[in-house]
Every structure is written in C-alpha cells, then in structure tokens.
C-alpha cells in the first residue's frame, strides 16, 4: 500500500488498474467491442482542456485495408503488434479546432480572436491540448480493464497523407488496445521517486 492508495477516493484495485500496476502492452489478445470503443471516448472527453476546446480526434482502425496502410507507416518494431491488436486508434488534433468555438464554449468567444490572428498559436494550442487528452484516453482504456500500447514510432506525415489528406487533422500518436497477450511486457522499468521529480517553492 502506498500513499497514493491511502489518499485515493477510489478503491485500491482501481488505483492499480489505472495507475500503479498498469503497463504499456506489447502483445494483445481478445476483442474490443464498439461499446467499449465508444466508452473510451465518452470518458476521455471529460478531461479538462484550454477553453474546453477538446481538439483531440480519434480514428479507430478496424478494416484490414486501413490496418495494412497504417502498419506500413510504423517503425519496424511497432508493426507486428499493431497488425495483431484487436483495435488500433490514431490520435490527432483538429487543425480547425478554434473554428468550432461556438460548439465548445458558446456565449464566450472573445478569446477566439487571438487564435484567429495567430495560426502558430492555434496550432500549438491544439497540439498541446490534444496531447493532454491523449493521457486521458490511455487512462480511459485502462479503466475499462483493457491495456493500451501508445506509440510515437511512426511517420506521421505518411499517416496524415493516408488518413487525413485534406489537412484537417494532424496525427501524433498510435494506440494499440486490447487485453494483454502472452509476454505482453518485460520487467517493470524504474520510475522517478517523488524527491527526484518534485520540488516545492
């Protein structure tokens, strides 16, 4: 039992499933239902983002054709596990997220002007907040009793050309999803201790 377990408002099993004992899987088995896929997003969307912007977009890859296209864009070490995962998600951000302002923050659009005037700021804000949501996405996967295998080893320009040719989305992460398969992970890797990573000022 750790201080994280002692201070948590959810039970120890939930703390372990989402955080303490959860691992990045490298082999997968089982299936991921459409209901589970929907539930992952339904949980993800509640995490906070700047101005409630929610720039993350999720593309679930289920067809054999789309899977083969995606696998070809991945680093060699990521191809086999992605080819066999029950479900694969491409995470991207909406390049026109600010254009949806009235959908995510109706009645208060004054801040939108600074994004309209500065495309680089809009892009970085969309990218940063989508990365934030990617963390929620992984925790949502774990909370449903599934394992996540997030990967950045990909040619994301090639991913965008294949899946988002209109330029309306920019991909940044591929996540394999399913039950952990045989030898899904090796030995646990060390994590930084509190006094190595945290300071109080």
Coordinates of N, CA and C in Angstrom, one line a residue:
X1 N 0.9 -1.2 0.0 CA 0.0 0.0 0.0 C 0.9 1.2 0.0
X2 N 0.6 2.2 -0.9 CA 1.4 3.4 -1.0 C 0.5 4.6 -0.5
X3 N 1.1 5.7 -0.4 CA 0.4 6.9 -0.1 C -0.7 7.2 -1.1
X4 N -0.4 6.9 -2.4 CA -1.4 7.1 -3.5 C -2.6 6.3 -3.2
X5 N -2.5 5.0 -2.7 CA -3.6 4.2 -2.4 C -4.4 4.8 -1.2
X6 N -3.6 5.2 -0.2 CA -4.2 5.7 1.1 C -5.0 7.0 0.9
X7 N -4.5 7.8 0.0 CA -5.2 9.1 -0.2 C -6.3 9.1 -1.3
X8 N -6.3 8.0 -2.1 CA -7.3 8.0 -3.2 C -8.7 7.8 -2.7
X9 N -9.6 8.4 -3.5 CA -11.1 8.2 -3.2 C -11.7 7.1 -3.9
X10 N -10.9 6.4 -4.7 CA -11.4 5.2 -5.4 C -10.6 4.0 -4.7
X11 N -11.1 2.8 -4.9 CA -10.5 1.7 -4.1 C -9.2 1.3 -4.7
X12 N -8.4 0.5 -4.0 CA -7.1 0.1 -4.3 C -7.0 -0.6 -5.7
X13 N -8.0 -1.4 -6.0 CA -8.0 -2.2 -7.2 C -8.1 -1.2 -8.4
X14 N -8.9 -0.2 -8.3 CA -9.0 0.8 -9.3 C -7.7 1.6 -9.5
X15 N -7.1 2.0 -8.4 CA -5.8 2.7 -8.4 C -4.8 1.9 -9.2
X16 N -4.7 0.6 -8.9 CA -3.8 -0.3 -9.5 C -4.1 -0.4 -11.0
X17 N -5.4 -0.6 -11.4 CA -5.8 -0.8 -12.8 C -5.5 0.4 -13.6
X18 N -5.6 1.6 -13.1 CA -5.4 2.8 -13.9 C -4.0 3.3 -13.8
X19 N -3.4 3.2 -12.6 CA -2.0 3.7 -12.5 C -1.0 2.8 -12.0
X20 N -1.0 2.3 -10.8 CA 0.1 1.7 -10.1 C 0.6 0.4 -10.8
X21 N -0.4 -0.5 -11.2 CA 0.0 -1.7 -11.8 C -0.2 -1.8 -13.4
X22 N -0.7 -0.7 -13.9 CA -1.0 -0.7 -15.4 C 0.4 -0.6 -16.1
X23 N 0.5 -1.3 -17.2 CA 1.7 -1.3 -18.0 C 1.4 -1.1 -19.5
X24 N 2.3 -0.6 -20.2 CA 2.2 -0.5 -21.7 C 2.4 -1.9 -22.3
X25 N 1.3 -2.4 -22.9 CA 1.4 -3.7 -23.5 C 2.0 -3.8 -24.9
X26 N 2.7 -4.9 -25.2 CA 3.3 -5.0 -26.5 C 2.8 -6.2 -27.3
X27 N 1.9 -7.0 -26.6 CA 1.2 -8.0 -27.3 C -0.3 -8.0 -26.8
X28 N -1.2 -8.4 -27.7 CA -2.6 -8.2 -27.4 C -3.4 -9.4 -27.8
X29 N -4.6 -9.6 -27.1 CA -5.5 -10.7 -27.5 C -6.9 -10.2 -27.2
X30 N -7.9 -11.0 -27.4 CA -9.3 -10.7 -27.1 C -9.9 -9.8 -28.2
X31 N -10.9 -9.1 -27.8 CA -11.6 -8.1 -28.7 C -11.9 -6.9 -28.0
X32 N -12.2 -5.8 -28.7 CA -12.7 -4.5 -28.2 C -13.9 -4.2 -28.9
X33 N -15.0 -4.2 -28.2 CA -16.4 -4.0 -28.8 C -16.6 -2.6 -29.2
X34 N -17.6 -2.3 -30.0 CA -17.9 -1.0 -30.4 C -18.3 -0.2 -29.1
X35 N -19.0 -0.9 -28.2 CA -19.5 -0.2 -27.0 C -18.3 0.2 -26.2
X36 N -17.2 -0.6 -26.1 CA -16.0 -0.2 -25.4 C -15.3 0.9 -26.0
X37 N -15.2 0.9 -27.4 CA -14.6 1.9 -28.1 C -15.3 3.3 -27.9
X38 N -16.6 3.2 -27.8 CA -17.4 4.5 -27.5 C -17.1 4.9 -26.1
X39 N -17.1 4.0 -25.2 CA -16.9 4.3 -23.8 C -15.6 5.0 -23.5
X40 N -14.5 4.5 -24.3 CA -13.2 5.1 -24.1 C -13.3 6.6 -24.4
X41 N -14.0 7.0 -25.5 CA -14.1 8.4 -25.9 C -15.0 9.1 -24.9
X42 N -16.1 8.5 -24.5 CA -17.0 9.1 -23.5 C -16.3 9.5 -22.2
X43 N -15.4 8.7 -21.8 CA -14.6 9.1 -20.6 C -13.5 10.1 -20.9
X44 N -12.9 10.0 -22.0 CA -11.8 10.9 -22.4 C -12.3 12.3 -22.5
X45 N -13.5 12.6 -23.0 CA -14.0 13.9 -23.3 C -14.2 14.8 -22.0
X46 N -14.2 14.1 -20.9 CA -14.5 14.9 -19.6 C -13.2 15.5 -19.0
X47 N -12.0 15.1 -19.5 CA -10.8 15.7 -19.0 C -10.7 17.2 -19.4
X48 N -10.1 18.0 -18.6 CA -10.1 19.5 -18.9 C -9.1 19.8 -20.0
X49 N -9.5 20.8 -20.8 CA -8.7 21.3 -21.9 C -8.8 22.9 -21.9
X50 N -7.9 23.6 -22.5 CA -8.0 25.0 -22.6 C -9.3 25.5 -23.2
X51 N -10.0 26.3 -22.5 CA -11.3 26.8 -23.0 C -12.3 25.7 -23.4
X52 N -12.1 24.5 -22.8 CA -13.0 23.4 -23.1 C -12.9 23.0 -24.6
X53 N -11.7 23.2 -25.2 CA -11.5 23.2 -26.6 C -11.6 21.8 -27.2
X54 N -11.2 20.7 -26.5 CA -11.3 19.3 -26.9 C -10.8 19.1 -28.4
X55 N -9.6 19.4 -28.7 CA -9.1 19.3 -30.1 C -8.8 17.9 -30.5
X56 N -8.8 16.9 -29.5 CA -8.4 15.6 -29.9 C -9.5 15.0 -30.8
X57 N -9.0 14.2 -31.9 CA -9.8 13.4 -32.7 C -9.3 12.0 -32.7
X58 N -10.2 11.1 -32.7 CA -9.8 9.7 -32.6 C -10.3 8.9 -33.9
X59 N -9.4 8.2 -34.5 CA -9.7 7.4 -35.7 C -9.4 6.0 -35.3
X60 N -10.5 5.2 -35.2 CA -10.4 3.8 -34.9 C -10.1 3.0 -36.2
X61 N -9.1 2.2 -36.2 CA -8.7 1.5 -37.4 C -9.2 0.0 -37.2
X62 N -10.2 -0.4 -38.0 CA -10.7 -1.8 -37.9 C -10.6 -2.6 -39.1
X63 N -10.7 -1.9 -40.3 CA -10.7 -2.7 -41.5 C -9.3 -3.2 -41.8
X64 N -9.2 -4.3 -42.5 CA -7.9 -4.9 -42.9 C -7.1 -3.9 -43.8
X65 N -7.8 -3.3 -44.7 CA -7.1 -2.4 -45.6 C -6.5 -1.2 -44.9
X66 N -7.3 -0.6 -44.0 CA -6.8 0.6 -43.3 C -5.7 0.2 -42.3
X67 N -5.8 -1.0 -41.7 CA -4.8 -1.5 -40.8 C -3.4 -1.7 -41.6
X68 N -3.5 -2.3 -42.8 CA -2.3 -2.5 -43.6 C -1.7 -1.2 -43.9
X69 N -2.5 -0.2 -44.3 CA -2.0 1.1 -44.6 C -1.2 1.7 -43.4
X70 N -1.9 1.6 -42.3 CA -1.3 2.2 -41.1 C 0.0 1.5 -40.7
X71 N 0.0 0.2 -40.7 CA 1.2 -0.6 -40.4 C 2.4 -0.2 -41.2
X72 N 2.2 0.1 -42.5 CA 3.3 0.5 -43.4 C 3.9 1.8 -43.0
X73 N 3.3 2.6 -42.2 CA 3.8 3.9 -41.8 C 4.6 3.8 -40.5
X74 N 4.5 2.6 -39.8 CA 5.1 2.5 -38.5 C 6.6 2.1 -38.5
X75 N 7.3 2.4 -37.4 CA 8.6 1.8 -37.2 C 8.5 0.3 -37.2
X76 N 9.6 -0.3 -37.7 CA 9.5 -1.8 -37.8 C 9.2 -2.5 -36.5
X77 N 9.7 -2.0 -35.4 CA 9.4 -2.6 -34.1 C 8.0 -2.5 -33.7
X78 N 7.2 -1.7 -34.3 CA 5.8 -1.5 -33.9 C 4.8 -2.2 -34.9
X79 N 5.3 -2.7 -35.9 CA 4.4 -3.3 -37.0 C 3.6 -4.5 -36.6
X80 N 4.3 -5.5 -36.0 CA 3.7 -6.8 -35.7 C 2.6 -6.6 -34.7
X81 N 2.9 -5.9 -33.6 CA 1.9 -5.7 -32.5 C 0.7 -4.9 -33.0
X82 N 0.9 -4.0 -33.9 CA -0.2 -3.2 -34.4 C -1.0 -4.1 -35.3
X83 N -0.4 -4.9 -36.1 CA -1.1 -5.8 -37.1 C -2.0 -6.7 -36.3
X84 N -1.7 -7.1 -35.1 CA -2.4 -8.1 -34.4 C -3.3 -7.6 -33.2
X85 N -3.2 -6.3 -33.0 CA -4.0 -5.7 -31.9 C -5.5 -5.8 -32.2
X86 N -6.4 -6.0 -31.2 CA -7.8 -6.1 -31.5 C -8.4 -4.7 -32.0
X87 N -7.8 -3.6 -31.6 CA -8.2 -2.3 -32.0 C -7.0 -1.4 -32.0
X88 N -7.0 -0.5 -33.0 CA -5.9 0.5 -33.0 C -6.6 1.9 -33.2
X89 N -6.0 2.8 -32.5 CA -6.5 4.2 -32.6 C -5.4 5.1 -33.1
X90 N -5.7 6.0 -34.0 CA -4.9 7.1 -34.4 C -5.4 8.3 -33.7
X91 N -4.5 8.9 -32.9 CA -4.9 10.2 -32.2 C -4.3 11.3 -33.0
X92 N -5.1 12.3 -33.2 CA -4.7 13.5 -33.9 C -5.4 14.7 -33.3
X93 N -5.0 15.9 -33.8 CA -5.8 17.1 -33.4 C -6.4 17.8 -34.6
X94 N -7.5 18.4 -34.3 CA -8.3 19.1 -35.3 C -7.6 20.4 -35.6
X95 N -7.1 20.6 -36.9 CA -6.4 21.8 -37.2 C -7.3 23.0 -37.2
X96 N -8.6 22.8 -37.2 CA -9.5 24.0 -37.2 C -10.3 23.9 -35.9
X97 N -9.7 23.5 -34.8 CA -10.4 23.4 -33.6 C -11.1 24.7 -33.1
X98 N -10.4 25.8 -33.4 CA -10.9 27.1 -33.0 C -12.1 27.5 -33.8
X99 N -12.3 26.9 -35.0 CA -13.5 27.2 -35.8 C -14.7 26.6 -35.2
X100 N -14.6 25.7 -34.2 CA -15.7 25.1 -33.5 C -16.1 25.8 -32.2
X101 N -15.6 27.0 -32.1 CA -15.7 27.7 -30.8 C -17.1 27.7 -30.2
X102 N -18.1 28.0 -31.1 CA -19.5 28.1 -30.6 C -20.0 26.8 -30.1
X103 N -19.3 25.7 -30.5 CA -19.8 24.3 -30.1 C -19.2 24.0 -28.7
X104 N -18.0 24.4 -28.4 CA -17.4 24.0 -27.1 C -17.4 25.1 -26.1
X105 N -17.6 26.4 -26.5 CA -17.7 27.4 -25.5 C -18.7 28.5 -25.9
X106 N -19.9 28.1 -26.1 CA -20.9 29.1 -26.6 C -21.1 30.2 -25.6
X107 N -21.3 31.4 -26.1 CA -21.6 32.6 -25.3 C -20.4 33.3 -24.8
X108 N -19.2 32.8 -25.1 CA -17.9 33.5 -24.7 C -16.9 33.2 -25.7
X109 N -16.9 34.1 -26.8 CA -15.9 33.8 -27.9 C -14.9 34.9 -28.0
X110 N -14.7 35.8 -27.0 CA -13.7 36.8 -27.0 C -12.3 36.3 -27.3
X111 N -11.9 35.2 -26.6 CA -10.5 34.7 -26.8 C -10.2 34.1 -28.2
X112 N -11.3 33.8 -28.9 CA -11.1 33.2 -30.2 C -10.2 34.1 -31.2
X113 N -10.4 35.5 -31.0 CA -9.7 36.4 -31.9 C -8.2 36.2 -31.9
X114 N -7.6 35.9 -30.7 CA -6.1 35.7 -30.6 C -5.7 34.5 -31.4
X115 N -6.5 33.5 -31.5 CA -6.2 32.3 -32.3 C -6.4 32.5 -33.8
X116 N -7.4 33.3 -34.1 CA -7.6 33.6 -35.5 C -6.5 34.5 -36.0
X117 N -5.9 35.3 -35.2 CA -4.8 36.2 -35.6 C -3.5 35.6 -35.6
X118 N -3.3 34.4 -35.0 CA -2.0 33.8 -34.8 C -2.2 32.3 -35.1
X119 N -2.0 31.8 -36.3 CA -2.2 30.4 -36.7 C -1.2 29.5 -35.9
X120 N 0.0 30.0 -35.7 CA 1.0 29.2 -35.0 C 0.6 28.9 -33.5
X121 N 0.0 29.9 -32.9 CA -0.6 29.8 -31.6 C -1.7 28.8 -31.6
X122 N -2.6 28.9 -32.6 CA -3.7 28.0 -32.7 C -3.2 26.5 -32.8
X123 N -2.2 26.4 -33.7 CA -1.7 25.0 -33.9 C -1.0 24.4 -32.6
X124 N -0.2 25.2 -31.9 CA 0.4 24.7 -30.7 C -0.6 24.5 -29.6
X125 N -1.6 25.3 -29.5 CA -2.7 25.1 -28.5 C -3.5 23.8 -28.8
X126 N -3.8 23.6 -30.1 CA -4.5 22.4 -30.5 C -3.6 21.1 -30.2
X127 N -2.3 21.2 -30.6 CA -1.4 20.1 -30.4 C -1.2 19.8 -28.9
X128 N -1.0 20.8 -28.1 CA -0.7 20.6 -26.7 C -1.9 20.0 -26.0
X129 N -3.1 20.5 -26.3 CA -4.3 20.1 -25.6 C -4.7 18.7 -26.0
X130 N -4.5 18.4 -27.3 CA -4.7 17.0 -27.8 C -3.8 16.0 -27.1
X131 N -2.5 16.4 -26.9 CA -1.6 15.5 -26.1 C -2.1 15.3 -24.7
X132 N -2.7 16.4 -24.1 CA -3.2 16.3 -22.8 C -4.4 15.3 -22.8
X133 N -5.2 15.4 -23.8 CA -6.4 14.4 -23.9 C -5.9 13.0 -24.2
X134 N -4.7 12.9 -24.8 CA -4.2 11.5 -25.1 C -4.0 10.8 -23.8
X135 N -3.5 11.6 -22.8 CA -3.3 11.0 -21.4 C -4.6 10.5 -20.9
X136 N -5.7 11.3 -21.0 CA -7.0 10.8 -20.6 C -7.4 9.6 -21.3
X137 N -7.1 9.6 -22.6 CA -7.5 8.4 -23.4 C -6.9 7.1 -22.9
X138 N -5.6 7.2 -22.6 CA -5.0 6.0 -22.1 C -5.6 5.6 -20.8
X139 N -5.8 6.5 -19.9 CA -6.4 6.2 -18.6 C -7.8 5.6 -18.8
X140 N -8.6 6.1 -19.8 CA -9.9 5.6 -20.1 C -9.8 4.1 -20.5
X141 N -8.9 3.8 -21.4 CA -8.7 2.5 -21.8 C -8.4 1.6 -20.6
X142 N -7.5 2.0 -19.8 CA -7.2 1.2 -18.6 C -8.4 1.0 -17.6
X143 N -9.2 2.1 -17.5 CA -10.4 2.0 -16.6 C -11.4 1.0 -17.0
X144 N -11.4 0.6 -18.3 CA -12.3 -0.4 -18.9 C -11.8 -1.8 -18.8
X145 N -10.6 -1.9 -18.1 CA -10.0 -3.2 -18.0 C -9.2 -3.7 -19.2
X146 N -8.9 -2.8 -20.1 CA -8.1 -3.0 -21.3 C -6.7 -2.5 -21.1
X147 N -5.8 -3.0 -22.0 CA -4.4 -2.5 -22.0 C -4.2 -1.6 -23.2
X148 N -3.4 -0.5 -23.0 CA -3.0 0.4 -24.1 C -1.6 0.3 -24.4
X149 N -1.3 0.4 -25.7 CA 0.1 0.4 -26.1 C 0.3 1.7 -27.0
X150 N 0.6 2.8 -26.3 CA 0.8 4.1 -27.1 C 2.1 4.1 -27.8
X151 N 2.2 4.6 -29.0 CA 3.4 4.6 -29.8 C 3.6 5.9 -30.6
X152 N 4.8 6.4 -30.5 CA 5.2 7.6 -31.4 C 6.1 7.2 -32.5
X153 N 6.5 5.9 -32.6 CA 7.3 5.4 -33.6 C 6.6 5.2 -34.9
X154 N 6.4 6.3 -35.7 CA 5.6 6.3 -36.9 C 6.0 7.5 -37.7
X155 N 5.8 7.4 -39.0 CA 6.0 8.5 -39.9 C 4.6 9.2 -40.0
X156 N 4.5 10.2 -39.1 CA 3.2 10.8 -39.0 C 2.8 11.7 -40.2
X157 N 3.7 12.1 -41.0 CA 3.4 12.8 -42.3 C 2.7 11.8 -43.2
X158 N 3.3 10.5 -43.2 CA 2.7 9.5 -44.0 C 1.3 9.1 -43.5
X159 N 1.1 9.1 -42.2 CA -0.2 8.8 -41.6 C -1.2 9.8 -42.0
X160 N -0.8 11.1 -41.9 CA -1.7 12.2 -42.3 C -2.0 12.1 -43.8
X161 N -1.0 11.8 -44.6 CA -1.3 11.7 -46.1 C -2.3 10.6 -46.4
X162 N -2.2 9.5 -45.6 CA -3.1 8.4 -45.9 C -4.5 8.5 -45.3
X163 N -4.6 9.1 -44.1 CA -5.8 9.2 -43.4 C -6.5 10.5 -43.3
X164 N -5.7 11.6 -43.5 CA -6.2 13.0 -43.4 C -5.7 13.8 -44.5
X165 N -5.9 13.4 -45.7 CA -5.3 14.1 -46.9 C -5.8 15.6 -47.0
X166 N -6.9 15.9 -46.4 CA -7.4 17.3 -46.5 C -6.7 18.2 -45.6
X167 N -5.8 17.7 -44.7 CA -5.1 18.6 -43.8 C -5.9 19.0 -42.6
X168 N -7.1 18.5 -42.4 CA -7.9 18.9 -41.3 C -7.5 18.3 -40.0
X169 N -6.6 17.3 -40.0 CA -6.1 16.7 -38.7 C -4.6 16.5 -38.8
X170 N -4.0 16.5 -37.7 CA -2.6 16.2 -37.6 C -2.4 15.1 -36.6
X171 N -1.9 14.0 -37.0 CA -1.7 12.8 -36.1 C -0.4 13.0 -35.3
X172 N -0.4 12.3 -34.1 CA 0.7 12.4 -33.2 C 0.9 11.1 -32.4
X173 N 0.0 10.2 -32.4 CA 0.1 9.0 -31.5 C -0.8 7.9 -32.1
X174 N -0.2 6.7 -32.0 CA -1.0 5.5 -32.4 C -1.1 4.7 -31.1
X175 N -2.3 4.2 -30.8 CA -2.5 3.4 -29.6 C -3.1 2.1 -29.9
X176 N -2.4 1.0 -29.6 CA -3.0 -0.4 -29.7 C -3.8 -0.6 -28.4
X177 N -4.9 -1.3 -28.6 CA -5.9 -1.5 -27.5 C -6.3 -3.0 -27.5
X178 N -6.4 -3.6 -26.3 CA -7.0 -4.9 -26.2 C -6.6 -5.5 -24.9
X179 N -6.9 -6.8 -24.7 CA -6.4 -7.5 -23.5 C -4.9 -7.8 -23.7
X180 N -4.1 -7.8 -22.6 CA -2.7 -8.1 -22.8 C -2.5 -9.5 -23.2
X181 N -1.7 -9.8 -24.2 CA -1.4 -11.1 -24.7 C -0.2 -11.8 -23.9
X182 N 0.3 -12.9 -24.5 CA 1.4 -13.5 -23.8 C 2.6 -12.7 -23.9
X183 N 3.3 -12.7 -22.7 CA 4.6 -11.9 -22.6 C 4.3 -10.4 -23.1
X184 N 3.2 -9.9 -22.6 CA 2.9 -8.5 -23.0 C 3.8 -7.4 -22.6
X185 N 4.6 -7.7 -21.5 CA 5.6 -6.8 -21.1 C 6.7 -7.5 -20.4
X186 N 7.8 -6.8 -20.4 CA 9.0 -7.3 -19.7 C 9.0 -6.8 -18.3
X187 N 10.2 -6.8 -17.8 CA 10.4 -6.3 -16.4 C 10.0 -4.9 -16.2
X188 N 9.4 -4.6 -15.1 CA 9.0 -3.2 -14.9 C 10.2 -2.2 -14.9
X189 N 10.0 -1.1 -15.6 CA 11.1 -0.1 -15.6 C 11.0 0.8 -14.5
X190 N 12.2 1.4 -14.0 CA 12.2 2.3 -12.9 C 11.4 3.6 -13.1
X191 N 10.8 4.1 -12.1 CA 10.1 5.4 -12.2 C 10.8 6.3 -11.2
X192 N 10.9 7.6 -11.6 CA 11.5 8.6 -10.7 C 10.7 8.7 -9.4
X193 N 11.4 8.8 -8.3 CA 10.8 9.0 -7.0 C 10.4 10.4 -6.8
X194 N 9.5 10.6 -5.8 CA 8.9 11.9 -5.6 C 10.0 13.0 -5.4
X195 N 11.1 12.7 -4.6 CA 12.1 13.7 -4.4 C 13.0 13.9 -5.5
X196 N 12.9 13.1 -6.6 CA 13.7 13.2 -7.8 C 13.0 14.1 -8.8
X197 N 11.7 14.2 -8.7 CA 10.9 14.8 -9.8 C 10.1 16.0 -9.3
X198 N 10.0 16.2 -8.0 CA 9.1 17.2 -7.5 C 9.8 18.1 -6.6
X199 N 9.5 19.4 -6.7 CA 10.0 20.4 -5.7 C 8.9 21.3 -5.3
X200 N 9.0 21.9 -4.1 CA 8.1 22.8 -3.6 C 8.8 24.2 -3.5
X201 N 8.2 25.2 -4.0 CA 8.8 26.5 -4.0 C 8.0 27.5 -3.2

